PDB file of C-alpha atoms (C1' of nucleotides) in Angstrom:
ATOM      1  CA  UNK A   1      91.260  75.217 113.530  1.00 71.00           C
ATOM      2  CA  UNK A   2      93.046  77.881 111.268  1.00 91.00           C
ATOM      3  CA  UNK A   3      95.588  80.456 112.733  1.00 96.00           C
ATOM      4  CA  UNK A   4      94.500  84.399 112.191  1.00 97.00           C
ATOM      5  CA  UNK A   5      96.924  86.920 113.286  1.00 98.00           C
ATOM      6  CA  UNK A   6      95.701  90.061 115.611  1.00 98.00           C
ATOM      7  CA  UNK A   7      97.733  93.116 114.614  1.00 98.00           C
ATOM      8  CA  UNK A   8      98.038  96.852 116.221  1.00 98.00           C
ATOM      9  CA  UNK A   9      99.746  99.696 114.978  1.00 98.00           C
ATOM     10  CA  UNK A  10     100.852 102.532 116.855  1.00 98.00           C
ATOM     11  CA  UNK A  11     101.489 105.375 114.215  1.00 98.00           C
ATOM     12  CA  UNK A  12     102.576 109.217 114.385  1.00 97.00           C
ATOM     13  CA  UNK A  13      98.842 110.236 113.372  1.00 96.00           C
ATOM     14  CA  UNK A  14      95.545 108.981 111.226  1.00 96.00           C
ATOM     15  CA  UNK A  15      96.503 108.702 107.755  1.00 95.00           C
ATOM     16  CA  UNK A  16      99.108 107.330 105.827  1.00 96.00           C
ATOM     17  CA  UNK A  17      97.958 109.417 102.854  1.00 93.00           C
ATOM     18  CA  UNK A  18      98.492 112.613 104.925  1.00 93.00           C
ATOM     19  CA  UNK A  19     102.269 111.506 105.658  1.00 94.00           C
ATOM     20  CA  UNK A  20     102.079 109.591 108.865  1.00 97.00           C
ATOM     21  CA  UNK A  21     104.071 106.278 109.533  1.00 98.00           C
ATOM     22  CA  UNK A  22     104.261 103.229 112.217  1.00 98.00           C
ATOM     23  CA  UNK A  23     105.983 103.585 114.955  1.00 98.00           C
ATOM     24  CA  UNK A  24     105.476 100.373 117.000  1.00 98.00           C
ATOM     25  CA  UNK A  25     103.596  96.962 115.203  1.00 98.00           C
ATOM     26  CA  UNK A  26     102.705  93.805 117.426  1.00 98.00           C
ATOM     27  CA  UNK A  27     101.140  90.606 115.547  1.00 98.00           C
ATOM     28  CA  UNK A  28      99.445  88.015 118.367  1.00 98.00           C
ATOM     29  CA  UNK A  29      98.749  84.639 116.318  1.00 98.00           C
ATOM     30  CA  UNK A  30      95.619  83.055 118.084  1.00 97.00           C
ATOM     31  CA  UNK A  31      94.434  79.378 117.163  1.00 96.00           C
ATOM     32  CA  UNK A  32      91.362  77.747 118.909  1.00 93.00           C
ATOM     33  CA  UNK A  33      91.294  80.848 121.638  1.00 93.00           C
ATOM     34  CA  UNK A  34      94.767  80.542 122.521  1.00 95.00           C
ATOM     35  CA  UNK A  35      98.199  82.955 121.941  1.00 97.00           C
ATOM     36  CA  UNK A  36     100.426  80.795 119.992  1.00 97.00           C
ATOM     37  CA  UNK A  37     102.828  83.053 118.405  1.00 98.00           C
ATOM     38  CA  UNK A  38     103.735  87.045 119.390  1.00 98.00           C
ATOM     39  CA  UNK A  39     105.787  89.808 117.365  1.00 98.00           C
ATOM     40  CA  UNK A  40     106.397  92.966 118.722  1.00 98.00           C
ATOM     41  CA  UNK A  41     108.579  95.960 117.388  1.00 98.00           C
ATOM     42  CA  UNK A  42     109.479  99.274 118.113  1.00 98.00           C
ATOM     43  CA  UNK A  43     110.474 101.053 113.998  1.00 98.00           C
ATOM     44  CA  UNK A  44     112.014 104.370 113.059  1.00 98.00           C
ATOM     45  CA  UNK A  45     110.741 105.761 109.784  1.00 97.00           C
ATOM     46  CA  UNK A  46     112.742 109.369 110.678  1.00 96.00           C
ATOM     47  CA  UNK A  47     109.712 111.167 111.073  1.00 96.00           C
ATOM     48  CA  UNK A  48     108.867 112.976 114.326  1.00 96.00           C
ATOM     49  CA  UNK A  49     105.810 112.101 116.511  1.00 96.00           C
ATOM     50  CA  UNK A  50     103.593 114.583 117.432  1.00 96.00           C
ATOM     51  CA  UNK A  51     103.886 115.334 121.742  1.00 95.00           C
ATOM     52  CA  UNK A  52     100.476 114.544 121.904  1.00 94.00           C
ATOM     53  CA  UNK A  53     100.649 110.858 120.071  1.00 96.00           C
ATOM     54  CA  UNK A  54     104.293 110.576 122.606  1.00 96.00           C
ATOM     55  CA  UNK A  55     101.464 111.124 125.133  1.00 94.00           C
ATOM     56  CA  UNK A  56      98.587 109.454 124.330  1.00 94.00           C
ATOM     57  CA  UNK A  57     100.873 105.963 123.459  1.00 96.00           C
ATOM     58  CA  UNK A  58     103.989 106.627 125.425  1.00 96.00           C
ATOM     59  CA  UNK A  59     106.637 106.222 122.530  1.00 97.00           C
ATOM     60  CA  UNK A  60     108.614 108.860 122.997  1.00 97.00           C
ATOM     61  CA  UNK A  61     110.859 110.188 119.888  1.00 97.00           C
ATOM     62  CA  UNK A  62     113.930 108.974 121.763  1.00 97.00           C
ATOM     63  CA  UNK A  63     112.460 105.357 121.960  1.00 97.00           C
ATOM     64  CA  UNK A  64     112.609 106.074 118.314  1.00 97.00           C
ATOM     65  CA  UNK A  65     115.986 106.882 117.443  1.00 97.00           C
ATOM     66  CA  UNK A  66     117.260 103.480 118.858  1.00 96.00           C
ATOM     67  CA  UNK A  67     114.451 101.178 117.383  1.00 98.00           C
ATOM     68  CA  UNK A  68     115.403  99.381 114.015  1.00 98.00           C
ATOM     69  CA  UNK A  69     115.014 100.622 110.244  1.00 98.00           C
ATOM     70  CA  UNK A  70     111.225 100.315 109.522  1.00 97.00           C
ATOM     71  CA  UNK A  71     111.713  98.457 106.422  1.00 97.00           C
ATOM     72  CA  UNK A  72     113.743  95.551 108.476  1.00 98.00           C
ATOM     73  CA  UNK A  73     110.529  95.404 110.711  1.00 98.00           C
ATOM     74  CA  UNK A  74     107.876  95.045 108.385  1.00 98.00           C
ATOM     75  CA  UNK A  75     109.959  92.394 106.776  1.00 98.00           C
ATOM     76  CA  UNK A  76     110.329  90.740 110.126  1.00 98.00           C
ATOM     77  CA  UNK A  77     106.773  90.970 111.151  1.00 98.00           C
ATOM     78  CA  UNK A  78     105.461  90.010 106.963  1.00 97.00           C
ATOM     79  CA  UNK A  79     107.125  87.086 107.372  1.00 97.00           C
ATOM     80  CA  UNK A  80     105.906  86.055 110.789  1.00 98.00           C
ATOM     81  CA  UNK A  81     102.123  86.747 109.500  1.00 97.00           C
ATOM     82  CA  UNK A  82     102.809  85.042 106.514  1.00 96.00           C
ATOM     83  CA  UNK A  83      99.407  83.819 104.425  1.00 96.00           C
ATOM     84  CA  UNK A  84      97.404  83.988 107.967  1.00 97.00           C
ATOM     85  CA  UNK A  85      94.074  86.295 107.794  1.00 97.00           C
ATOM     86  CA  UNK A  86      94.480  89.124 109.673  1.00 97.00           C
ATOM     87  CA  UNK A  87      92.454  90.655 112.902  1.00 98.00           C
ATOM     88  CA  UNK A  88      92.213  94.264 113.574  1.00 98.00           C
ATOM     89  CA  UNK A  89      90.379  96.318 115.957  1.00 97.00           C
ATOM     90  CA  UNK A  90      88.936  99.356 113.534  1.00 97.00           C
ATOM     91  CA  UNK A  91      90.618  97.062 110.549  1.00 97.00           C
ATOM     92  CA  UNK A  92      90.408  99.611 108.383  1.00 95.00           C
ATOM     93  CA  UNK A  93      92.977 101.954 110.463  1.00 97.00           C
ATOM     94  CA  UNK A  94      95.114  98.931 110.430  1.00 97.00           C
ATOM     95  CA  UNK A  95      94.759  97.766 106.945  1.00 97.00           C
ATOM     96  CA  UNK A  96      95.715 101.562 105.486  1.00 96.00           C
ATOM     97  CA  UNK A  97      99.174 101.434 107.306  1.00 97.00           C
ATOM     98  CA  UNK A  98     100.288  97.541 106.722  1.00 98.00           C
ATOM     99  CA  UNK A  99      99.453  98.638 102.953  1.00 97.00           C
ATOM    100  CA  UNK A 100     101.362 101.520 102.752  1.00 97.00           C
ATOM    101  CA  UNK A 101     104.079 100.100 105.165  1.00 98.00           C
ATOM    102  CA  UNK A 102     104.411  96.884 102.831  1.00 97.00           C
ATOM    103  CA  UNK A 103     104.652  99.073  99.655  1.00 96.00           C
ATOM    104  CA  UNK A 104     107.351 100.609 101.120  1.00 96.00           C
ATOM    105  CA  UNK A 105     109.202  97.827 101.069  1.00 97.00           C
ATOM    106  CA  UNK A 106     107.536  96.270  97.314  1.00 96.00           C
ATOM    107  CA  UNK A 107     105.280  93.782  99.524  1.00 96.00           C
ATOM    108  CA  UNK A 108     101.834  93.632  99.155  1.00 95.00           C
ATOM    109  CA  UNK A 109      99.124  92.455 101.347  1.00 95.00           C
ATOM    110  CA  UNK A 110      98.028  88.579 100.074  1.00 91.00           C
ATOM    111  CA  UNK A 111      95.015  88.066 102.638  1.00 95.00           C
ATOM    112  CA  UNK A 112      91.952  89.776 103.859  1.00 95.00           C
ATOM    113  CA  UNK A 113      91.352  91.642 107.083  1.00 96.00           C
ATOM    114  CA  UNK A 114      88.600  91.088 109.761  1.00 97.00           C
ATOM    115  CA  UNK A 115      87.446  93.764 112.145  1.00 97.00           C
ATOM    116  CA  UNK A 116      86.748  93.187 115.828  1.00 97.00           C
ATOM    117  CA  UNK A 117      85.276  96.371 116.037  1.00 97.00           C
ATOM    118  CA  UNK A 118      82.965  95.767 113.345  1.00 96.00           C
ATOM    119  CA  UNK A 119      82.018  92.206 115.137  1.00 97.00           C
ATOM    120  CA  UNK A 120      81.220  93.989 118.193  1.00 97.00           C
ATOM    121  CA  UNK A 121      79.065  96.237 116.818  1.00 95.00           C
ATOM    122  CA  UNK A 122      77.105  93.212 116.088  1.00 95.00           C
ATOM    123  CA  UNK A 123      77.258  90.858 119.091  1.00 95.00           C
ATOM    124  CA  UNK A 124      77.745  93.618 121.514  1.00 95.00           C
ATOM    125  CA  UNK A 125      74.923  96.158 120.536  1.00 94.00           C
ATOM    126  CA  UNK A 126      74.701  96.810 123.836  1.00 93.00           C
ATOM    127  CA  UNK A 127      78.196  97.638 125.007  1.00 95.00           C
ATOM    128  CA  UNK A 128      78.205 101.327 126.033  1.00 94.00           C
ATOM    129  CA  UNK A 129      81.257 101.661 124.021  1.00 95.00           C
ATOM    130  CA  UNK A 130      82.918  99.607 121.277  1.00 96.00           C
ATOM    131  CA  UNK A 131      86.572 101.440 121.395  1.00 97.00           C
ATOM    132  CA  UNK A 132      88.917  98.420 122.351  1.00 97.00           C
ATOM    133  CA  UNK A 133      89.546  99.128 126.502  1.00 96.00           C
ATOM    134  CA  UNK A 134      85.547  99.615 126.784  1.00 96.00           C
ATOM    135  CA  UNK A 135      84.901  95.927 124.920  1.00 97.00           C
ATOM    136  CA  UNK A 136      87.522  94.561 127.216  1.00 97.00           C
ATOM    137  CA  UNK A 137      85.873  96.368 130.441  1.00 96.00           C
ATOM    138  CA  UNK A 138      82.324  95.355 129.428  1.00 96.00           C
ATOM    139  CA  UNK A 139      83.161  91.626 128.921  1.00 96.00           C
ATOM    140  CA  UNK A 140      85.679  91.426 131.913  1.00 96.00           C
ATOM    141  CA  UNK A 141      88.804  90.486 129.754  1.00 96.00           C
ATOM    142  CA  UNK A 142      92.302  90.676 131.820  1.00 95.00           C
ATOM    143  CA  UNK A 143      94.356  93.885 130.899  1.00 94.00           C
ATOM    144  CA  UNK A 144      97.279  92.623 129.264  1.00 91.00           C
ATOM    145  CA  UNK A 145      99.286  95.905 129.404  1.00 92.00           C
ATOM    146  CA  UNK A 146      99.320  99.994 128.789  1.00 92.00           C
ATOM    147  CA  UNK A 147      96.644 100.651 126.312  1.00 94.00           C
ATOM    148  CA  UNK A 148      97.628 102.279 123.025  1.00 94.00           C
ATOM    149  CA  UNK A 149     101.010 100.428 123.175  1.00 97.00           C
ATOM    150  CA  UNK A 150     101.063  97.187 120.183  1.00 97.00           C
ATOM    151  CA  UNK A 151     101.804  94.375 121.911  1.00 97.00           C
ATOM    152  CA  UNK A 152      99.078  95.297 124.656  1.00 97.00           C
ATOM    153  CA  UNK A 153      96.219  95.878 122.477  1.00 97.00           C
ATOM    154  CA  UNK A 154      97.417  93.407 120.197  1.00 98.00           C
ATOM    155  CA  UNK A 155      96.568  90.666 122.541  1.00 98.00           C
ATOM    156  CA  UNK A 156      93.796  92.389 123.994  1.00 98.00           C
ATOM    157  CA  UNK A 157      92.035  92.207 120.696  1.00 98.00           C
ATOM    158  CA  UNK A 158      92.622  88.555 120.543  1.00 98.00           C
ATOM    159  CA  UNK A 159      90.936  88.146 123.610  1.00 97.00           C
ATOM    160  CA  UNK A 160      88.232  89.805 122.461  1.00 98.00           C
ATOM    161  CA  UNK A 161      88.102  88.205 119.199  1.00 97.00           C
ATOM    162  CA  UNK A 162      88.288  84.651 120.686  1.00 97.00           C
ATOM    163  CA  UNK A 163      85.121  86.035 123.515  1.00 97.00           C
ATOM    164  CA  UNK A 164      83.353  86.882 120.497  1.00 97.00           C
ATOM    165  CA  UNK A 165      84.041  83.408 118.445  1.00 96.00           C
ATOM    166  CA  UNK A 166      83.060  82.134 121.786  1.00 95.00           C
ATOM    167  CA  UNK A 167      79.359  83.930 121.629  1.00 95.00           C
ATOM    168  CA  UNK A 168      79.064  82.745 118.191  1.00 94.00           C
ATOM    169  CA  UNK A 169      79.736  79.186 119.509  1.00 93.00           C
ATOM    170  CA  UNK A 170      77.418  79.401 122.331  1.00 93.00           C
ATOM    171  CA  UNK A 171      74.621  81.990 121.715  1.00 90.00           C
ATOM    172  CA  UNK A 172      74.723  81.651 118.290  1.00 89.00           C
ATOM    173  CA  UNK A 173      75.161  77.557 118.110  1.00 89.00           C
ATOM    174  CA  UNK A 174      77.950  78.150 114.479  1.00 91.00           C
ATOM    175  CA  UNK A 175      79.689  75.379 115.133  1.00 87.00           C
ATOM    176  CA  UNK A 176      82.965  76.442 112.769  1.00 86.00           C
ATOM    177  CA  UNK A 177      83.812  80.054 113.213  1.00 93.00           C
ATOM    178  CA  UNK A 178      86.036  80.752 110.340  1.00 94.00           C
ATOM    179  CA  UNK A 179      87.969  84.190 109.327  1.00 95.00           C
ATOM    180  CA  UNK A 180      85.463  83.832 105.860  1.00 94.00           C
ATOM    181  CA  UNK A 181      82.376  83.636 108.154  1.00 94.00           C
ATOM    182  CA  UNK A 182      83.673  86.690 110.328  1.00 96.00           C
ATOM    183  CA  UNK A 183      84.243  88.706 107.570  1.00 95.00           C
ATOM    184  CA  UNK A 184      80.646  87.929 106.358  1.00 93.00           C
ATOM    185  CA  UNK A 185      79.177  88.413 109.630  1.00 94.00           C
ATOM    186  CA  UNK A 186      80.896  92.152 109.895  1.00 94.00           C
ATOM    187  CA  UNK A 187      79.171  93.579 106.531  1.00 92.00           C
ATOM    188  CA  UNK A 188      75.526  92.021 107.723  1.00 92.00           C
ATOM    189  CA  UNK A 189      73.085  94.786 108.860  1.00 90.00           C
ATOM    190  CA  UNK A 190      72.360  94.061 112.964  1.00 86.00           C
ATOM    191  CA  UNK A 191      69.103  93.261 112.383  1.00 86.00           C
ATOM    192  CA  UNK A 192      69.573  90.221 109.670  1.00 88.00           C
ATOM    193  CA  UNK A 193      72.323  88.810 111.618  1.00 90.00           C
ATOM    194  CA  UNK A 194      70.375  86.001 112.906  1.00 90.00           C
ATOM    195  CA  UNK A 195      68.838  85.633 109.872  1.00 88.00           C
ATOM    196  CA  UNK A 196      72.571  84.709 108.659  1.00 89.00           C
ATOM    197  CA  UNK A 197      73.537  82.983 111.509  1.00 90.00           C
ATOM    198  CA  UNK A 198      71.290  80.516 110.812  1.00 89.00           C
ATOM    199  CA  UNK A 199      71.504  79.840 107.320  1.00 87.00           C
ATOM    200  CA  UNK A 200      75.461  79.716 107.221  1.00 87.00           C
ATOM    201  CA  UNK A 201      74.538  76.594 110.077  1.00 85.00           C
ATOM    202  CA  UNK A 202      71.973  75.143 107.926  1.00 86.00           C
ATOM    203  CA  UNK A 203      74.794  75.395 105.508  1.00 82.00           C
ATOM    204  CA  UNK A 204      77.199  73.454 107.561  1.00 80.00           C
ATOM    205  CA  UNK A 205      74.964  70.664 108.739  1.00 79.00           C
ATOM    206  CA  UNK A 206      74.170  70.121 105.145  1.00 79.00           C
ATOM    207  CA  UNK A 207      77.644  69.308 104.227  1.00 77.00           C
ATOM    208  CA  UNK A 208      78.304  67.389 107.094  1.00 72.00           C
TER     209      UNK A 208
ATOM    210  C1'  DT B   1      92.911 130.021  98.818  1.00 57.25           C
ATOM    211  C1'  DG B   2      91.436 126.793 101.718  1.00 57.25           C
ATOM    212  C1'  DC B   3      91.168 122.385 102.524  1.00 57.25           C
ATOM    213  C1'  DC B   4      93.283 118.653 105.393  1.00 57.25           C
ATOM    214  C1'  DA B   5      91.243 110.452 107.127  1.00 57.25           C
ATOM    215  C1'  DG B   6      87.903 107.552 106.020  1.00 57.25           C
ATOM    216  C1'  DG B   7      84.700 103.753 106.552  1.00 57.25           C
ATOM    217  C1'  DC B   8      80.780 102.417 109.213  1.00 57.25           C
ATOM    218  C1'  DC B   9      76.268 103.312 110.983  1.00 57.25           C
ATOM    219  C1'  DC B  10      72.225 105.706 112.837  1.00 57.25           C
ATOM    220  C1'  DT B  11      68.495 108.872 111.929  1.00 57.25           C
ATOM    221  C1'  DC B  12      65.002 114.140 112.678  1.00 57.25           C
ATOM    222  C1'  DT B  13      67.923 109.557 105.895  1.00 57.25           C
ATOM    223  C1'  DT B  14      68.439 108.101 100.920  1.00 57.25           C
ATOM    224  C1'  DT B  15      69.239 114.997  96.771  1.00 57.25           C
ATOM    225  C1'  DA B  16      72.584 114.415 104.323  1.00 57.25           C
ATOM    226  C1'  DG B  17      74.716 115.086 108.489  1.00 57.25           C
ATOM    227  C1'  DG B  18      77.121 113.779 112.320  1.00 57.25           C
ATOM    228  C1'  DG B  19      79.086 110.499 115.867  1.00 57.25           C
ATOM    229  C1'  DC B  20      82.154 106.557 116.479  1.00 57.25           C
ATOM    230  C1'  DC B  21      86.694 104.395 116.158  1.00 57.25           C
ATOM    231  C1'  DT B  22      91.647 103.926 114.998  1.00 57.25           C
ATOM    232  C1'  DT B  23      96.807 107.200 116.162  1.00 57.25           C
TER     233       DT B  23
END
DNA sequence: TGCCAGGCCCTCTTTAGGGCCTT
C-alpha cells in the first residue's frame, strides 16, 4: 500500500498572501493505517506572532528566536515528504503555506494534496463538527497531544484519515483506497457519493 | 479611501449570502 504524508502547519495568521509565515511544520508518513515516519520542526522566518496565535497554539516568540532558519526546515521536511501525496486537514490552508514556503526556497510542490476535512464532510455528515479535535472526539480517536501544535494534529489527522480509509473499507466495501480515489471522493457532491463508490469498485473488480 | 483569506457547501440559490474550517 502507498505511503501519503499528513502535514500541519502552525503559522503567524491565515494567509500567506497577506504576509504571514510558518512557524512550526510536522509531516506523519502513514502506510496501511500505521505511523511509519515523523518530522517535526519549530522555524523562524523573523516575523512576530500575533499574542493571540502565541495563545491559541502556544509558540511563543521566544520559542522562535532559538528554532532554526525556515529555509533549512522546509528543506529538511521537502526532503522527508519527498514524491509522497500529501494529507491535510482543511488542505487548502495547508497547501497555500507549503507553496509559498517552498518558493521561498525555489522548490515547488510535485504532488497533489488530499483533504481530511473535505472526506469528512462526506463520510461523517453527521458529525456535529468537522474542525479536527471534534472528528477525533466524535469517532473516539486517542489525543495524541496539545491541539493546534504540528506534530499533535499532524498525527491526529492520520488517525483520522486511516478511520476514514477504514469506513471506506468496511461500509463502503472499496477494496483499494488510494490518495487518487480520495481526492476523487472529496470533489463528489454527498449525495452521489455512493453512486461513485460503487462504480470506482465495479471498476476494480473489472481489472482484477 | 477603504479594503484586508479563500475554498467549500448549504439554502430562504444560481443575477447571493453566509457559515465552516484552517492560524
Amino acid at each position: 500500500m502507498e505511503i501519503v504524508a499528513v502535514i500541519d502547519f502552525e503559522t503567524t495568521g491565515l494567509s500567506p498572501a497577506q504576509g504571514d509565515r510558518a512557524t512550526e511544520i510536522a509531516a506523519v508518513l502513514l502506510q496501511d493505517g500505521k505511523v511509519v515516519g515523523r518530522y517535526q520542526s519549530l522555524m523562524n522566518a523573523g516575523v512576530r506572532i500575533p499574542s493571540f496565535i502565541e495563545e491559541l497554539t502556544g509558540i511563543s516568540n521566544a520559542m522562535i528566536r532559538k528554532a532554526p532558519p525556515v529555509a533549512d526546515v522546509m528543506r529538511e521536511v521537502s526532503d522527508f515528504v519527498g514524491g509522497y501525496p500529501l494529507v491535510a486537514h482543511n488542505a487548502s490552508f495547508d497547501c497555500k503555506f507549503w507553496d509559498a514556503e517552498l518558493a521561498r526556497i525555489q522548490r515547488s510542490r510535485r504532488q497533489e494534496f488530499a483533504c481530511s476535512m473535505l472526506l469528512a464532510r462526506r463520510l461523517l455528515p453527521q458529525a456535529p463538527s468537522h474542525k479536527l479535535g471534534a472528528l477525533v472526539q466524535f469517532v473516539k480517536l486517542p489525543i495524541t497531544g496539545r491541539y493546534h501544535r504540528a506534530l499533535a494534529d499532524a498525527e491526529m489527522a492520520a488517525s483520522l484519515l486511516a478511520w476514514l480509509e477504514d469506513e471506506l473499507r468496511g461500509r463502503y466495501k472499496v477494496s483499494e483506497v488510494s490518495h487518487e480515489l480520495l481526492r476523487k471522493i472529496q470533489k463528489v457532491p454527498r449525495n452521489k457519493l455512493d453512486q461513485c463508490l460503487e462504480r470506482h469498485q465495479r471498476k476494480v473488480l473489472a481489472v482484477q
